[in-house]
Coordinates of C-alpha atoms and ligand atoms in Angstrom, one line a residue:
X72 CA 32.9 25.7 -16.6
X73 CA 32.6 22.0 -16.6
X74 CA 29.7 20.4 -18.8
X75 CA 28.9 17.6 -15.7
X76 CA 28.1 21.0 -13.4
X77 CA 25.7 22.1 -15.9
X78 CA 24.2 18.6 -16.8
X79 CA 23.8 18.5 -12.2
X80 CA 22.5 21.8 -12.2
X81 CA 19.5 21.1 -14.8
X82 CA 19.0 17.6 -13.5
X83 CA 18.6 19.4 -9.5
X84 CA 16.4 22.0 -11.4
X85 CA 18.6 24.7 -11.8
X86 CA 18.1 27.7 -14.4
X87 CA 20.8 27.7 -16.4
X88 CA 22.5 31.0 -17.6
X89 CA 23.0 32.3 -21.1
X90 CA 26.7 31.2 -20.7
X91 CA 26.4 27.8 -19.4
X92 CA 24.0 26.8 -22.3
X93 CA 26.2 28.5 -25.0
X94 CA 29.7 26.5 -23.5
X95 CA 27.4 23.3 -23.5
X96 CA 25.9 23.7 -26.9
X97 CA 29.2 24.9 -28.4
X98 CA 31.5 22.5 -26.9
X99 CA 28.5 19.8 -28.2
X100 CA 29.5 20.9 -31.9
X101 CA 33.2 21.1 -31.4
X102 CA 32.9 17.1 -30.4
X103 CA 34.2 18.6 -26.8
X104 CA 31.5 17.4 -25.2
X105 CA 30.5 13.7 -25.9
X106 CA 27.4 12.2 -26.8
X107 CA 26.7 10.5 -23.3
X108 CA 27.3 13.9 -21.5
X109 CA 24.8 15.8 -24.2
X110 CA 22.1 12.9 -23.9
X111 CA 22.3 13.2 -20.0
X112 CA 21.8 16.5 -20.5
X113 CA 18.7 16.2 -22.8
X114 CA 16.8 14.3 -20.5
X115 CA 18.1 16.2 -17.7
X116 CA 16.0 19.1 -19.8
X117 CA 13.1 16.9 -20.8
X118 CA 12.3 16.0 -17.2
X119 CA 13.1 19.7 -16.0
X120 CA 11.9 21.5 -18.6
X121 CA 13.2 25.0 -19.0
X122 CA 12.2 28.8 -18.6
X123 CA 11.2 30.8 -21.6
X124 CA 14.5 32.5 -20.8
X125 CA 16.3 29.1 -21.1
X126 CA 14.7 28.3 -24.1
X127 CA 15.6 31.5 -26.3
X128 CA 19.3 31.5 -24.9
X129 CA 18.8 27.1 -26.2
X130 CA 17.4 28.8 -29.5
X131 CA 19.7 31.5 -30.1
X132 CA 23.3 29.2 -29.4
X133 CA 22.2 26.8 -31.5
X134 CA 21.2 29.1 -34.5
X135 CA 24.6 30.6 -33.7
X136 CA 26.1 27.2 -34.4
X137 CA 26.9 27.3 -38.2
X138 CA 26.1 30.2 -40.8
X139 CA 23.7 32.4 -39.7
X140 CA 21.8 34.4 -43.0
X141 CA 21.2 38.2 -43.0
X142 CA 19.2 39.0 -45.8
X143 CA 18.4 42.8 -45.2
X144 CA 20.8 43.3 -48.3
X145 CA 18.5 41.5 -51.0
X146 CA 14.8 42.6 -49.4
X147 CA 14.1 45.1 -46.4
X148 CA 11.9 42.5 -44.8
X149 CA 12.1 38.7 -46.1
X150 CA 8.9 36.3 -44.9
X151 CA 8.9 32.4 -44.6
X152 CA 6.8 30.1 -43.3
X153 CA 7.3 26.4 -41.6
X154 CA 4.8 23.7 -40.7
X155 CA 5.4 21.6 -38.1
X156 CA 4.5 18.5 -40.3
X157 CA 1.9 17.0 -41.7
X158 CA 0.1 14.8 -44.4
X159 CA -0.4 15.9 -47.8
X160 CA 1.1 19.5 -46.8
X161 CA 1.9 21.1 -50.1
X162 CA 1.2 24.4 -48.6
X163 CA 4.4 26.1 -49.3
X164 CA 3.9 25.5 -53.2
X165 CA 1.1 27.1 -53.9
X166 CA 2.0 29.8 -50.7
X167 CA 5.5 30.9 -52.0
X168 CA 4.6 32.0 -55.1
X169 CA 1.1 33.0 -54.3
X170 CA 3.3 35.7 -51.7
X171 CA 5.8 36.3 -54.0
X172 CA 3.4 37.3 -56.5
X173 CA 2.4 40.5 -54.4
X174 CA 5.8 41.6 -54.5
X175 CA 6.6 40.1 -50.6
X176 CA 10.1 38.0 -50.9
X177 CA 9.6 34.2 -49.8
X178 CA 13.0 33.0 -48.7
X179 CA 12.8 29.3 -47.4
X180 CA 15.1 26.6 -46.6
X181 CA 13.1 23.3 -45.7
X182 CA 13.2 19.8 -44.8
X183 CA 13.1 16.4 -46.5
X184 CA 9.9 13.9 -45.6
X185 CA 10.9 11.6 -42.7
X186 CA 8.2 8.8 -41.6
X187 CA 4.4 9.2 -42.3
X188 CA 4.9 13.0 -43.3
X189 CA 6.2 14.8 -46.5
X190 CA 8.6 17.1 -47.3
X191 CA 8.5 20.4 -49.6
X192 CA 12.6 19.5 -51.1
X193 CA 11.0 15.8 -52.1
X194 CA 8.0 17.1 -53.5
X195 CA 9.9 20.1 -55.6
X196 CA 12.2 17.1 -56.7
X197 CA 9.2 15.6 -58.6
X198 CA 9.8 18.1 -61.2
X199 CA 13.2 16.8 -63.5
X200 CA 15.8 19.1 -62.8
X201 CA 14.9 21.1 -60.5
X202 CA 17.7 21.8 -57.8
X203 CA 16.3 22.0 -54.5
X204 CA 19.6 21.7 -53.2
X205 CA 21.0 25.7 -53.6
X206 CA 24.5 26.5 -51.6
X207 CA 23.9 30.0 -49.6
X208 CA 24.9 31.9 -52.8
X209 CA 22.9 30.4 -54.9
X210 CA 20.3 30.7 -52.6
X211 CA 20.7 34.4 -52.0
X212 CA 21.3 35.3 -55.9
X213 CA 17.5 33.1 -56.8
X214 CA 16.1 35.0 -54.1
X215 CA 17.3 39.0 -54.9
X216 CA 16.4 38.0 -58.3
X217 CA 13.4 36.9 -58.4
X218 CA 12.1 37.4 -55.0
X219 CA 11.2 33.5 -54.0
X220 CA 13.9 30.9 -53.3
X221 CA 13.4 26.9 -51.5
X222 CA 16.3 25.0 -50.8
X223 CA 16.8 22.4 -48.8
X224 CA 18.7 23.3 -45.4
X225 CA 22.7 23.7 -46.1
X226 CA 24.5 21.4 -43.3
X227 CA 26.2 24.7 -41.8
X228 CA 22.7 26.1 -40.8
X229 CA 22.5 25.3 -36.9
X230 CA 24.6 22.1 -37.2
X231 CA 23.7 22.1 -33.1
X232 CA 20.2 21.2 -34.1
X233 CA 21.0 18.3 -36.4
X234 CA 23.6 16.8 -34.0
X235 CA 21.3 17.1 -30.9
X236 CA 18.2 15.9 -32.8
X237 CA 20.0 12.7 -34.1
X238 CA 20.6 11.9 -30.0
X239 CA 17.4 13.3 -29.2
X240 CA 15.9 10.3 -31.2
X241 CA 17.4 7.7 -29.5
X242 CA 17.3 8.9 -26.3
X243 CA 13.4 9.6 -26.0
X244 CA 14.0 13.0 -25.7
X245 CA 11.9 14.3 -28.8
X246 CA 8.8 15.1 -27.5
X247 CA 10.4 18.1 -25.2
X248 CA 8.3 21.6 -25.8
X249 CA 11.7 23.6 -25.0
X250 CA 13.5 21.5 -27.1
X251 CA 11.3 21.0 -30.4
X252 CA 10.4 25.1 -30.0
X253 CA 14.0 26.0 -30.0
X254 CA 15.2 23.1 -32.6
X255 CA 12.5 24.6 -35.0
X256 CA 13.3 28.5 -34.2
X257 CA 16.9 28.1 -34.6
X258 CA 16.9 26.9 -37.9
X259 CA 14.6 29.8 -38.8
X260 CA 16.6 32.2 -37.1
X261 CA 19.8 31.3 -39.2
X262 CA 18.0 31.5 -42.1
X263 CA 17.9 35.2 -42.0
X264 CA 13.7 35.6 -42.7
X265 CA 12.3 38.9 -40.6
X266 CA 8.8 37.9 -40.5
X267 CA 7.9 33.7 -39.7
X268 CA 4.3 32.5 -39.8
X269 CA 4.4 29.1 -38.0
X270 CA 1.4 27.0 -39.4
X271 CA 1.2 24.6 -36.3
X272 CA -0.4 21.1 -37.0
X273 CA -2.8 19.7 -35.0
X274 CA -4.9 16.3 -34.8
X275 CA -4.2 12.5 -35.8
X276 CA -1.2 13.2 -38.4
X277 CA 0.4 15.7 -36.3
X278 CA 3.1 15.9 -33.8
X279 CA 1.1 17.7 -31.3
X280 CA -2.6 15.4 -30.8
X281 CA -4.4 17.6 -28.6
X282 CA -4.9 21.7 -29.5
X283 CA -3.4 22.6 -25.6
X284 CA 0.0 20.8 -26.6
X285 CA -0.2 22.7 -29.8
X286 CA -1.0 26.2 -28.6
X287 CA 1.5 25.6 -25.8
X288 CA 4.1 25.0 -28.9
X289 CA 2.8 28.0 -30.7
X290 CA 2.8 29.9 -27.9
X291 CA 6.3 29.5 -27.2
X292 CA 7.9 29.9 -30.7
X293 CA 5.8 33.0 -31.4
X294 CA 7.3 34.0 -27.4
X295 CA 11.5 33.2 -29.1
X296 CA 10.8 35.0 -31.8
X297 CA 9.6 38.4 -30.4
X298 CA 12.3 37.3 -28.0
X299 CA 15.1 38.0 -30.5
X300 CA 13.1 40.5 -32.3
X301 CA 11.7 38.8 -34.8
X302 CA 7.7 39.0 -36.0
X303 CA 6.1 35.8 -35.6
X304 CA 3.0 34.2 -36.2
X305 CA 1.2 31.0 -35.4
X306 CA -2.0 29.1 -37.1
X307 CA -3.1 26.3 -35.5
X308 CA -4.5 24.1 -38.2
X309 CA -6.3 20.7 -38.3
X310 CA -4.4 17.6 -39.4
X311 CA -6.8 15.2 -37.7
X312 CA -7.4 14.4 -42.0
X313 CA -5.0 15.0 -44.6
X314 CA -4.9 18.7 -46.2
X315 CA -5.9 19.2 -49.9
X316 CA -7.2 15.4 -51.6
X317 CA -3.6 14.6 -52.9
X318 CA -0.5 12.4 -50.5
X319 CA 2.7 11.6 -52.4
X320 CA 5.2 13.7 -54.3
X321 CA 4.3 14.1 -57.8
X322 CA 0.3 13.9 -56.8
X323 CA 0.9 16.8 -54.5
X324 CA 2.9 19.2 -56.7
X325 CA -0.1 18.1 -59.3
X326 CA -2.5 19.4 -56.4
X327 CA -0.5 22.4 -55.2
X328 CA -0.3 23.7 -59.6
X329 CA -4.4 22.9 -59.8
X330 CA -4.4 25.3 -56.9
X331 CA -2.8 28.0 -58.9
X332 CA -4.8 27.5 -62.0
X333 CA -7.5 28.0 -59.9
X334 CA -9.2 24.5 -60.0
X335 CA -7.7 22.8 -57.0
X336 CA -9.5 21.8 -53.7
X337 CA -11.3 24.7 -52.3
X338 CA -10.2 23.4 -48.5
X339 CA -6.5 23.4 -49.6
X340 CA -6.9 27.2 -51.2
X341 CA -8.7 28.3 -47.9
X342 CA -6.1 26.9 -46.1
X343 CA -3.0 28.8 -48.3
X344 CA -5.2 31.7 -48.1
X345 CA -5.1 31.8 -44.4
X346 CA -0.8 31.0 -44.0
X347 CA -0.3 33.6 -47.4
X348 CA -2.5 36.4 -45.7
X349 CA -0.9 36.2 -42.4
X350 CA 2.4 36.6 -43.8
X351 CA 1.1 39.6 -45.8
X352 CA 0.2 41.2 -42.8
X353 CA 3.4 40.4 -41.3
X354 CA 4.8 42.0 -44.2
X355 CA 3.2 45.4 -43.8
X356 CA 1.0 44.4 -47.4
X357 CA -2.2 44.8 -45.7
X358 CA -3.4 45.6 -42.3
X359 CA -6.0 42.6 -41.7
X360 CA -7.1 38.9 -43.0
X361 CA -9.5 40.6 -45.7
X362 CA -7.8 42.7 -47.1
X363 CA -5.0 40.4 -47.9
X364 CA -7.2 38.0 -48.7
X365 CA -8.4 40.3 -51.3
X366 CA -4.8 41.1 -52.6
X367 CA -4.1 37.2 -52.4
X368 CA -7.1 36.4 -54.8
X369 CA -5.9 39.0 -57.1
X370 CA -2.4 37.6 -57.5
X371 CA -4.3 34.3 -58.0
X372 CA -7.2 35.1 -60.5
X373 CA -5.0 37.2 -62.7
X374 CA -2.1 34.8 -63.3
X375 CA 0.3 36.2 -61.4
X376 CA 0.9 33.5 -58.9
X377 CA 0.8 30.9 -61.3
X378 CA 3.4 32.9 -63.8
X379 CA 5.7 33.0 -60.1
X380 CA 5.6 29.6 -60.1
X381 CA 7.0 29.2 -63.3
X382 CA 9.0 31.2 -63.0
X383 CA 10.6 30.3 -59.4
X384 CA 10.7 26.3 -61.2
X385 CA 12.8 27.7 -64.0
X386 CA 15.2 29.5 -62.1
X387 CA 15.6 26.7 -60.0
X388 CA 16.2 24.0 -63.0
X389 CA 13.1 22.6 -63.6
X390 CA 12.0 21.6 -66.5
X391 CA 8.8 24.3 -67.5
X392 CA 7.8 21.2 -70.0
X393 CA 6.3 19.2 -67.1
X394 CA 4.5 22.2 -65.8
X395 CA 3.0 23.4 -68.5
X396 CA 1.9 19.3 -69.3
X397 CA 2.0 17.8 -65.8
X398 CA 1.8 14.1 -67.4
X399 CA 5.4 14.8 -68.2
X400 CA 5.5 14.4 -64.1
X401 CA 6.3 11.1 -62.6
X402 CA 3.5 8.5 -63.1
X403 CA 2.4 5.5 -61.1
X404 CA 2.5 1.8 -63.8
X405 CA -1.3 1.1 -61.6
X406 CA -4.0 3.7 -61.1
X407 CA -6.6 2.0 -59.5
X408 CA -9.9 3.8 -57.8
X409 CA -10.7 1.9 -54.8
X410 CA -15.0 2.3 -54.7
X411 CA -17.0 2.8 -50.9
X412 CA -17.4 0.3 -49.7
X413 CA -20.9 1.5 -48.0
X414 CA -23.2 4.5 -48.0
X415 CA -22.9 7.3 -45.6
X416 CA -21.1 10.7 -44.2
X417 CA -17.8 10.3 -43.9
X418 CA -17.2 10.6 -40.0
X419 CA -12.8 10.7 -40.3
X420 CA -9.7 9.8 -42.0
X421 CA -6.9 8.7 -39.7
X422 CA -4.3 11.4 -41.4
X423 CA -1.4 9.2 -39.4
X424 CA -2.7 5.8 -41.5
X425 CA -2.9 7.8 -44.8
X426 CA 0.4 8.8 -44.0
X427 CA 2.1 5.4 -43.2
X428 CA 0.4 4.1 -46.5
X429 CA 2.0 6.4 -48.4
X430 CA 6.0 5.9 -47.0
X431 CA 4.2 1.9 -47.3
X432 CA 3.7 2.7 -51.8
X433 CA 7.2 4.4 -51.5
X434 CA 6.2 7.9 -50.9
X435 CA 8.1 8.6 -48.0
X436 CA 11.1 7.4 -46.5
X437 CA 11.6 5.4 -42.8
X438 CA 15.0 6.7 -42.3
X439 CA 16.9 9.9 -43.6
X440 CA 18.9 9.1 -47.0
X441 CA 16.2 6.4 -48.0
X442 CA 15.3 6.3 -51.7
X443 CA 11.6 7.4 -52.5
X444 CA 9.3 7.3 -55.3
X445 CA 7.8 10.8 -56.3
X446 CA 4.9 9.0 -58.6
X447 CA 3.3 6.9 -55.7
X448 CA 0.7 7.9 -53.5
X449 CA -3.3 8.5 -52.9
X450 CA -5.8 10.9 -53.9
X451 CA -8.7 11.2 -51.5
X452 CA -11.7 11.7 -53.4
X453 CA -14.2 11.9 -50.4
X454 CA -13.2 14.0 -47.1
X455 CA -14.9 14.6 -43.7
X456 CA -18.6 15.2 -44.1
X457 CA -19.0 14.4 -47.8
X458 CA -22.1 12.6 -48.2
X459 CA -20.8 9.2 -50.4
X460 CA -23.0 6.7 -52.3
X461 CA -21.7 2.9 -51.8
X462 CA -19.6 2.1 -54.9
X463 CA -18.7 5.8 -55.9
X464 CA -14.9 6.2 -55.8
X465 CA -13.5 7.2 -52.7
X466 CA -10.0 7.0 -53.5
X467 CA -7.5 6.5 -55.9
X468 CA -4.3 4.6 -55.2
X469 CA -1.4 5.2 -57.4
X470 CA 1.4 2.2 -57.0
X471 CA 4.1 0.7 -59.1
X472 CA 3.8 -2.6 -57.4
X473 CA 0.7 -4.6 -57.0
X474 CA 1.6 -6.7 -53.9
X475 CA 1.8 -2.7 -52.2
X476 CA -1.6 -1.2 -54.1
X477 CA -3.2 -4.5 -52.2
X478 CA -1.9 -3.8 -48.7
X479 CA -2.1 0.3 -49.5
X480 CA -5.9 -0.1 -50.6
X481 CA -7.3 -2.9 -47.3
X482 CA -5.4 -0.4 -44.8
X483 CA -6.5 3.3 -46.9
X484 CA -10.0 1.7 -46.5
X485 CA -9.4 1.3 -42.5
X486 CA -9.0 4.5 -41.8
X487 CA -12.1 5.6 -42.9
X488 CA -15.1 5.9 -40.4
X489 CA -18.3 6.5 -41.5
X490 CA -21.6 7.9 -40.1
X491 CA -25.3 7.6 -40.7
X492 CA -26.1 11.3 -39.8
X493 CA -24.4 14.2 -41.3
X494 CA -20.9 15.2 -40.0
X495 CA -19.5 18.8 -39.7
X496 CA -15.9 19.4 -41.1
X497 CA -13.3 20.0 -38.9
X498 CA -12.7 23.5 -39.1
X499 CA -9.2 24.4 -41.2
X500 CA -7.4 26.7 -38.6
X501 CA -8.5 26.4 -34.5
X502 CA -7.0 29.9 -33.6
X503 CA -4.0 32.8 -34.9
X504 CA -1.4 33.1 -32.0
X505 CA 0.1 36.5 -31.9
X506 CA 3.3 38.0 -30.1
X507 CA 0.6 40.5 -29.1
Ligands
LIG4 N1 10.8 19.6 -36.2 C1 12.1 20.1 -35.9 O1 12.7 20.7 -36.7 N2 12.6 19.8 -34.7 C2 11.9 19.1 -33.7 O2 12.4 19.0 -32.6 C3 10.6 18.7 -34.1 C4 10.1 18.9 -35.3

């Protein structure tokens, strides 16, 4: 086998076989095949596309890349859940333990926040000393102990998938539906969970605009999963406005604890309800949304979750101090509330601009190993369809640098629109794709 035959045979629209993509995808890793032949390849794919076939053999060669997890030995059946990026998505901290708390195991390795969206490692990091950075042992030993571990992902975990992905950004190959399915699915795959619920963004802040790209995404990861026997899920949810009030590190984790007190934003509960009770069904702890929704709102109103959370923090090296007092969290020097600047229904919130101004206050970083700033950020205080007086607050920007707060607060206030009649909410998930 020669990796130019199999970069001719995709460009002239050939299927490739099982073996042809595992030589090319191997032999990728091994630095046997350079970077100009794999990047002729990659757009080879993105301008052919590839069969579902195609895209699980992509899927499983690149999970089989590096380390791949099996973690039947600590739990029969393991759940995790991924989101394909978003703003103010704090989802898996309130989720985790919220799952956990029913006696499910939440095993997770996740990303770092890259451009106008967040990541659950950075967020976590807000909290001193906790090590979101577990090696597979460590990872393994947190998680048969106290059935919830999140680590950022170990650098032998599809190594394929990092490699291509770095090439796949300079080569406009990114937005490829084979390719983002399987670079997604292979890392999940490694990572040893049994049961994946895929909460698939939509909207403005999302990867996917319009809710046919998305389903066609959701479509085809829930189709690789069942593929290699895996049970997978998809919720298509909005991100056309940020989810929850809260966007930047220390602001979110804030959000995310509220939630488990039980006094956070009641859009950003229904949302974790819905991801949370889909993996519970997954998991075999109750047969349909209400019923797990019922066992979910347990967990929360009793304490449970929120005692999971503490205790998934402490096991993890966080300090329990800045929990239990969440001003011990990192704060902002300026807090400033930026007030309406008219009356009316608020008609949308670019979640894309939010985003930027985040990453803009420090919140997020514009290229991988960039510094960032957990206390920065914004806390929404008016959403889609709130009715808001001119002069009431409709945000709050937190900044440690004034020349920032002033750019932060003229382009927050942009990407508002506003209406004179009432507005409807978007709703928080579009539709639940289903392997069957
Ligand atoms: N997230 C990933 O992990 N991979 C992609 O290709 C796109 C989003």
């Amino acid at each position: 086998m020669r990796a130019v035959e199999i970069i001719a045979k995709k460009r002239d629209g050939g299927e490739l076989s099982a073996a042809e993509i595992d030589f090319f995808i191997q032999g990728f890793v091994r630095d046997e095949i350079p970077d100009y032949q794999a990047a002729a390849w990659l757009m080879a794919v993105y301008l052919q596309g590839m069969s579902r076939q195609e895209t699980i053999d992509l899927t499983m060669a690149m999970a089989r890349s590096g380390q791949m997890l099996d973690l039947k030995e600590i739990a029969p059946l393991v759940v995790d859940k991924h989101s394909t990026g978003g703003v103010g998505d704090k989802t898996t901290l309130a989720v985790a333990p919220l799952v956990a708390a029913t006696g499910l195991p939440v095993g997770k390795m996740t990303g770092r926040g890259l451009g106008h969206t967040g990541g659950t490692v950075d967020k976590l990091e807000s909290v001193p000393g906790f090590n979101a950075t577990l090696n597979t042992t460590a990872f393994l030993n947190t998680l048969a102990q106290h059935g919830i571990a999140v680590t950022g992902q170990t650098p032998d975990l599809a190594p394929a998938d990092g490699k291509l992905y770095a090439l796949r950004d300079v080569t406009a190959t990114v937005s490829c539906l084979p390719l983002i399915a399987s670079s997604i699915m292979s890392k999940k795959i490694a990572s040893g969970a049994n049961a994946i619920v895929l909460d698939v963004k939509v909207g403005r802040g999302a990867f996917m605009k319009t809710k046919e790209e998305a389903i066609a995404l959701a479509r085809l990861m829930v189709e690789i999963g069942q593929g290699v026997g895996r049970q997978v899920r998809a919720v298509l949810s909005d991100m056309n406005q940020p989810l929850g009030r809260a966007v930047g590190n220390a602001l979110e984790l804030k959000e995310a604890l509220d939630t488990l007190h039980g006094h956070g934003p009641h859009e950003f509960l229904e949302h974790c309800l819905n991801v949370a009770g889909q993996m519970l069904i997954l998991g075999g702890k109750a047969q349909d949304a209400e019923e797990a929704r019922a066992i979910l709102l347990e967990a929360l109103h009793s304490g449970q979750a929120l005692a999971k959370f503490k205790e998934w923090i402490a096991a993890q090296g966080g300090d329990l101090a800045a929990v239990d007092d969440p001003s011990r969290l990192p704060q902002a020097a300026i807090v400033q509330d930026v007030p309406a600047p008219r009356a009316g229904y608020v008609a949308g919130i670019d979640a894309m601009e939010v985003g930027l101004t985040a990453m803009l206050l420090g919140a997020g970083r514009a290229k991988k190993g960039d510094p960032i700033d957990h206390a920065v950020g914004v806390v929404l205080r008016a959403k889609i369809g709130d009715d808001v007086k001119r002069g009431e607050p409709l945000l709050t920007i937190h900044a440690n640098d004034e020349h920032k707060l002033a750019q932060a607060q003229e382009r927050l206030l942009a990407a508002y629109t506003w209406s004179e009649e009432p507005v409807q909410a978007p709703p928080l998930v579009y539709e639940i794709i289903r392997s069957d």
